Amino acid sequence: MVVTPRYIHQLDKHLRLDRIPTLYCPGCGLGIGLGAMLRALDKRISEGAVDRNKVVWVGGIGCSARMAFYVSYDSAHVLHGRAIPFATGVKLANPELTLIVVGGDGDIAGIGGNHLLHAAKRNIDMITVMFTNFVYAMTGGQVAPTTPLGVKTTTTPHGNPEPPLNIIKVVASLNANYVARASVTTPHYIEQFFYRALGMKGFRFIEVVSTCPEVYGRRIGLGDPVEMYNELKKRVKYKPNPTIDEALIDWEKGIIIGEFMVRDNPSYLEIIRGLK
Amino acid sequence: MGATYSSLGLITRENQRYRVTVIVDRCKECGICINVCPTKVLVKSSVLNKFGYHPPEPAHIEKCIGCRLCEYNCPDFAIFVEVASK
Amino acid sequence: MRKTFASGNMAIAEAAIVAGLKFYAGYPITPSSEIMEYLAEHLPGQGGIVIQMEDEIASINAIIGASWAGAKAMTATSGPGLSLMAEGIGLAVMSETPIVIVDVMRAGPSTGVPTKTTQADVFQVRWLTHGDYIIPSYIPWSVQEAYDLTIKAFNTAEKLRTPVILLSDAVIAHLWEPLVIYERGEVEIIERRKPTSKDNYKPYMPGDDLIPPMACFGEGYNVLVESLTHDERGYYAPTNTYHKNSVLRLMLKIVKNISYVYEQETYMVDDAEVLLVSYGSTARTVYAAIRELRRRGVKAGMLRPKTLWPLDEERIYNSVSSRIDRVIVVENNMGKLFLDMKRIFRDREVYSAPVLSLELPTVKEVIEAVEQWL
């Protein structure tokens, strides 16, 4: 017997309801980010700017990437770090599709770093949303490319000896058309930036700083969801029209959110169509 | 106005303008909605959902201004606000 | 159809075009780069796209993505590149994605000799990635066969929803021979089976042939490509029932079609007493060697598998008469197919005659290798 779930919440029509509740921990910021993205997508679909049947979500491996299979769209849950090249193949084989890549900081900027670099360089038409929670959460709390210096994670029990990566600066220095950062403590900005990205072409990149109270927060004394949310909120500061140099992401000094790069460089598809 | 706990697993309360609904079995008791509400409408209820969590209830619904910060900041699609039909 | 003069690499590229290739992603590696170069020139004119990716890992993932968007997709590489593609090939197996990977073998291990050949990747194409699975692989011995088996590789991939590996080598890649090129309509081209209705569609619900019909992105089916062990909907299912079902079905769907997948040729076996088994470019020399052995009074015959995996063991066993009491496996590696032949012909004497040669071995080298067992 097929039971059609009843749509109660406004966003239910975008979700695979038989997989809700998600496996995310209480207070995990990923659900906030997903809700914001779905609101923006819903608006674009109602406007007729995006065809619902042509949206494809691609995720690698990790908590963030799992979003790809919670949504009721064409989706792919592929290999760790390889969502971007998979999405590249999809987009080039069928340019009418709207590609949304989701993943964590380890998946996209760690193992997938090379692919991120080249996708931004090619300005390939897709949106990549990277959720930064400063740790490899799914696997239990190992150090990630964005983990601050000195933090004790499971693989750096004596303190992380590496300074973290500022991915906004990296991606903005390449050819990407849109580079922004938001935070789960400001879901309206996630929605706004994602909405804008959906209307652009080329490579669009949004870093969403997220809370992971269970696996990361616990290591820095913020194991309670509300405490971690409030501490992150204190450090997040929105700047209108910030420059790339202002893209600070430092747990001590502050986290600047905003749209760091908005431009209209020719996208990969435009260039190859022009070359034919 | 009393809270309604219907068989669909919802806690719903409304004031003159807004209706707040909590989907009981989706809540994970993270507490973020209670924390972000600017007028302190929500409190942790004594209801135990099927996963053992206490979802919030809009106990002070008369103070709700319909800002939807609870809805936007809920990671689990467990609470939403609608304009109550007049 | 038209007759032309082409190299092995060009033949593979031409065959891919006729088979309906629409997406190629690759990375340059000797001796396969010409395939990408030829396609980069000609595929756009056929409505396809060629992109050089940043590495082989990106290439294999991109072609899997393209296949899910509905395009026939291929990549070509060599040993070191195939090693990088291991995880991606596993994804294609688990998500049942039709793709073709061309491995133009060169000398290894590691960087080895990029411009010259061996046949050492025989097991790499079988067992490269982790897990339990069967990945079909074909091995041509001439330029024409490289063409024909490329078409077969695409058909196998689409029919069985599996990755398929075509094993060429540095000799065949750069060898120029006459080639007959077909037009669409002159050869059988198989397309993946698509679902007929959206009601209750489950992406991994198999038909009676054990193969699920494949909907693609953009058609409104809410398709789910999943690398985790999954049930028919594609949802994660970490239970014994689903794991067993998954592994068994993925392997059985290939095994059930073995008479389609497995191909071989035999030469002079009717009255043979000694059987030489060989494949790929080495078989060219072994063919000359059995003629030379016949001149010397040895009743030699040759068995040449065109499919390296899976092997139709019953068919192999039955293709030779009881008059044959000795089987000698001649290969340009340290004895790989020998292990299979030893198992298949367990009631005969089976010997390994490795002929390690960076170029096509000479008849003299082959005869020296087999002499001790005659």
Short mmCIF file of N, CA and C in Angstrom, two decimals, chain A residues 204-262:
data_model
loop_
_atom_site.label_atom_id
_atom_site.label_comp_id
_atom_site.label_asym_id
_atom_site.label_seq_id
_atom_site.Cartn_x
_atom_site.Cartn_y
_atom_site.Cartn_z
N ARG A 204 28.99 29.53 -8.97
CA ARG A 204 28.54 30.31 -7.81
C ARG A 204 28.85 29.51 -6.56
N PHE A 205 29.48 30.17 -5.59
CA PHE A 205 29.97 29.47 -4.41
C PHE A 205 29.49 30.18 -3.16
N ILE A 206 28.85 29.44 -2.28
CA ILE A 206 28.40 30.03 -1.03
C ILE A 206 28.94 29.18 0.11
N GLU A 207 29.69 29.81 1.01
CA GLU A 207 30.15 29.09 2.20
C GLU A 207 29.15 29.39 3.32
N VAL A 208 28.62 28.36 3.95
CA VAL A 208 27.67 28.59 5.05
C VAL A 208 28.32 28.09 6.32
N VAL A 209 28.58 29.00 7.24
CA VAL A 209 29.20 28.60 8.49
C VAL A 209 28.12 27.99 9.37
N SER A 210 28.39 26.79 9.84
CA SER A 210 27.33 26.03 10.50
C SER A 210 27.74 25.61 11.91
N THR A 211 26.74 25.19 12.68
CA THR A 211 27.03 24.74 14.04
C THR A 211 27.03 23.22 14.08
N CYS A 212 27.99 22.65 14.77
CA CYS A 212 28.03 21.21 14.97
C CYS A 212 28.24 20.98 16.46
N PRO A 213 27.20 21.15 17.26
CA PRO A 213 27.42 21.08 18.71
C PRO A 213 27.87 19.70 19.18
N GLU A 214 27.35 18.68 18.57
CA GLU A 214 27.60 17.33 19.06
C GLU A 214 29.03 16.89 18.85
N VAL A 215 29.61 17.20 17.68
CA VAL A 215 30.93 16.67 17.36
C VAL A 215 32.02 17.73 17.47
N TYR A 216 31.73 18.97 17.07
CA TYR A 216 32.77 20.00 17.17
C TYR A 216 32.59 20.86 18.40
N GLY A 217 31.36 21.32 18.60
CA GLY A 217 31.09 22.23 19.72
C GLY A 217 31.57 21.65 21.04
N ARG A 218 31.35 20.35 21.14
CA ARG A 218 31.74 19.65 22.36
C ARG A 218 33.22 19.83 22.66
N ARG A 219 34.06 19.90 21.59
CA ARG A 219 35.50 20.00 21.80
C ARG A 219 35.96 21.39 22.18
N ILE A 220 35.10 22.39 21.92
CA ILE A 220 35.51 23.74 22.28
C ILE A 220 34.62 24.29 23.38
N GLY A 221 33.97 23.38 24.11
CA GLY A 221 33.19 23.80 25.27
C GLY A 221 31.80 24.31 24.95
N LEU A 222 31.35 24.03 23.71
CA LEU A 222 30.02 24.52 23.31
C LEU A 222 29.16 23.34 22.88
N GLY A 223 29.00 22.37 23.77
CA GLY A 223 28.24 21.18 23.40
C GLY A 223 26.74 21.38 23.40
N ASP A 224 26.25 22.45 23.95
CA ASP A 224 24.81 22.69 23.98
C ASP A 224 24.41 23.45 22.72
N PRO A 225 23.37 22.98 22.02
CA PRO A 225 23.00 23.61 20.74
C PRO A 225 22.75 25.12 20.85
N VAL A 226 22.03 25.52 21.89
CA VAL A 226 21.70 26.95 21.99
C VAL A 226 22.94 27.78 22.29
N GLU A 227 23.82 27.24 23.14
CA GLU A 227 25.07 27.96 23.46
C GLU A 227 25.92 28.14 22.23
N MET A 228 26.06 27.05 21.44
CA MET A 228 26.91 27.14 20.26
C MET A 228 26.30 28.12 19.25
N TYR A 229 24.99 28.05 19.09
CA TYR A 229 24.31 28.96 18.17
C TYR A 229 24.57 30.40 18.58
N ASN A 230 24.41 30.69 19.87
CA ASN A 230 24.58 32.07 20.34
C ASN A 230 26.03 32.54 20.22
N GLU A 231 26.99 31.62 20.50
CA GLU A 231 28.40 32.00 20.38
C GLU A 231 28.76 32.29 18.93
N LEU A 232 28.23 31.48 18.01
CA LEU A 232 28.51 31.73 16.59
C LEU A 232 27.88 33.04 16.17
N LYS A 233 26.66 33.28 16.65
CA LYS A 233 25.96 34.51 16.27
C LYS A 233 26.75 35.75 16.71
N LYS A 234 27.39 35.64 17.86
CA LYS A 234 28.18 36.78 18.37
C LYS A 234 29.32 37.11 17.43
N ARG A 235 29.90 36.08 16.80
CA ARG A 235 31.09 36.30 16.00
C ARG A 235 30.80 36.65 14.55
N VAL A 236 29.57 36.40 14.12
CA VAL A 236 29.22 36.63 12.72
C VAL A 236 28.84 38.09 12.53
N LYS A 237 29.42 38.70 11.48
CA LYS A 237 29.11 40.09 11.21
C LYS A 237 28.88 40.26 9.72
N TYR A 238 27.74 40.84 9.38
CA TYR A 238 27.44 41.06 7.97
C TYR A 238 28.06 42.36 7.50
N LYS A 239 28.69 42.29 6.31
CA LYS A 239 29.20 43.53 5.71
C LYS A 239 28.59 43.67 4.33
N PRO A 240 28.06 44.80 4.01
CA PRO A 240 27.57 45.00 2.63
C PRO A 240 28.77 45.27 1.71
N ASN A 241 28.76 44.69 0.54
CA ASN A 241 29.85 44.86 -0.43
C ASN A 241 31.25 44.71 0.17
N PRO A 242 31.53 43.60 0.81
CA PRO A 242 32.86 43.46 1.39
C PRO A 242 33.88 43.13 0.31
N THR A 243 35.15 43.46 0.57
CA THR A 243 36.20 43.07 -0.37
C THR A 243 36.72 41.70 0.05
N ILE A 244 37.50 41.09 -0.85
CA ILE A 244 38.01 39.76 -0.54
C ILE A 244 38.93 39.80 0.67
N ASP A 245 39.66 40.87 0.82
CA ASP A 245 40.57 40.99 1.97
C ASP A 245 39.82 41.00 3.28
N GLU A 246 38.55 41.39 3.23
CA GLU A 246 37.78 41.48 4.46
C GLU A 246 37.12 40.14 4.82
N ALA A 247 37.43 39.09 4.03
CA ALA A 247 36.73 37.80 4.23
C ALA A 247 37.29 37.03 5.40
N LEU A 248 37.32 37.65 6.57
CA LEU A 248 37.90 37.02 7.75
C LEU A 248 37.01 35.88 8.24
N ILE A 249 37.64 34.77 8.58
CA ILE A 249 36.87 33.70 9.24
C ILE A 249 37.74 33.17 10.35
N ASP A 250 37.55 33.73 11.52
CA ASP A 250 38.44 33.43 12.65
C ASP A 250 37.59 33.40 13.91
N TRP A 251 37.65 32.30 14.63
CA TRP A 251 36.79 32.14 15.78
C TRP A 251 37.09 33.20 16.84
N GLU A 252 38.32 33.68 16.88
CA GLU A 252 38.67 34.72 17.86
C GLU A 252 38.33 36.10 17.33
N LYS A 253 38.71 36.34 16.06
CA LYS A 253 38.61 37.73 15.57
C LYS A 253 37.27 38.04 14.90
N GLY A 254 36.55 37.01 14.49
CA GLY A 254 35.26 37.33 13.86
C GLY A 254 35.06 36.62 12.54
N ILE A 255 33.82 36.50 12.15
CA ILE A 255 33.48 35.84 10.88
C ILE A 255 32.66 36.83 10.07
N ILE A 256 33.20 37.25 8.94
CA ILE A 256 32.52 38.24 8.12
C ILE A 256 31.69 37.52 7.08
N ILE A 257 30.41 37.88 7.00
CA ILE A 257 29.57 37.29 5.96
C ILE A 257 29.13 38.37 4.99
N GLY A 258 28.82 37.93 3.80
CA GLY A 258 28.39 38.89 2.78
C GLY A 258 28.70 38.35 1.41
N GLU A 259 28.49 39.18 0.41
CA GLU A 259 28.75 38.76 -0.97
C GLU A 259 30.08 39.37 -1.40
N PHE A 260 31.11 38.52 -1.46
CA PHE A 260 32.46 39.03 -1.71
C PHE A 260 32.77 39.23 -3.18
N MET A 261 32.05 38.52 -4.02
CA MET A 261 32.34 38.64 -5.44
C MET A 261 31.04 38.46 -6.21
N VAL A 262 30.69 39.44 -6.98
CA VAL A 262 29.50 39.31 -7.82
C VAL A 262 29.88 39.85 -9.18
#
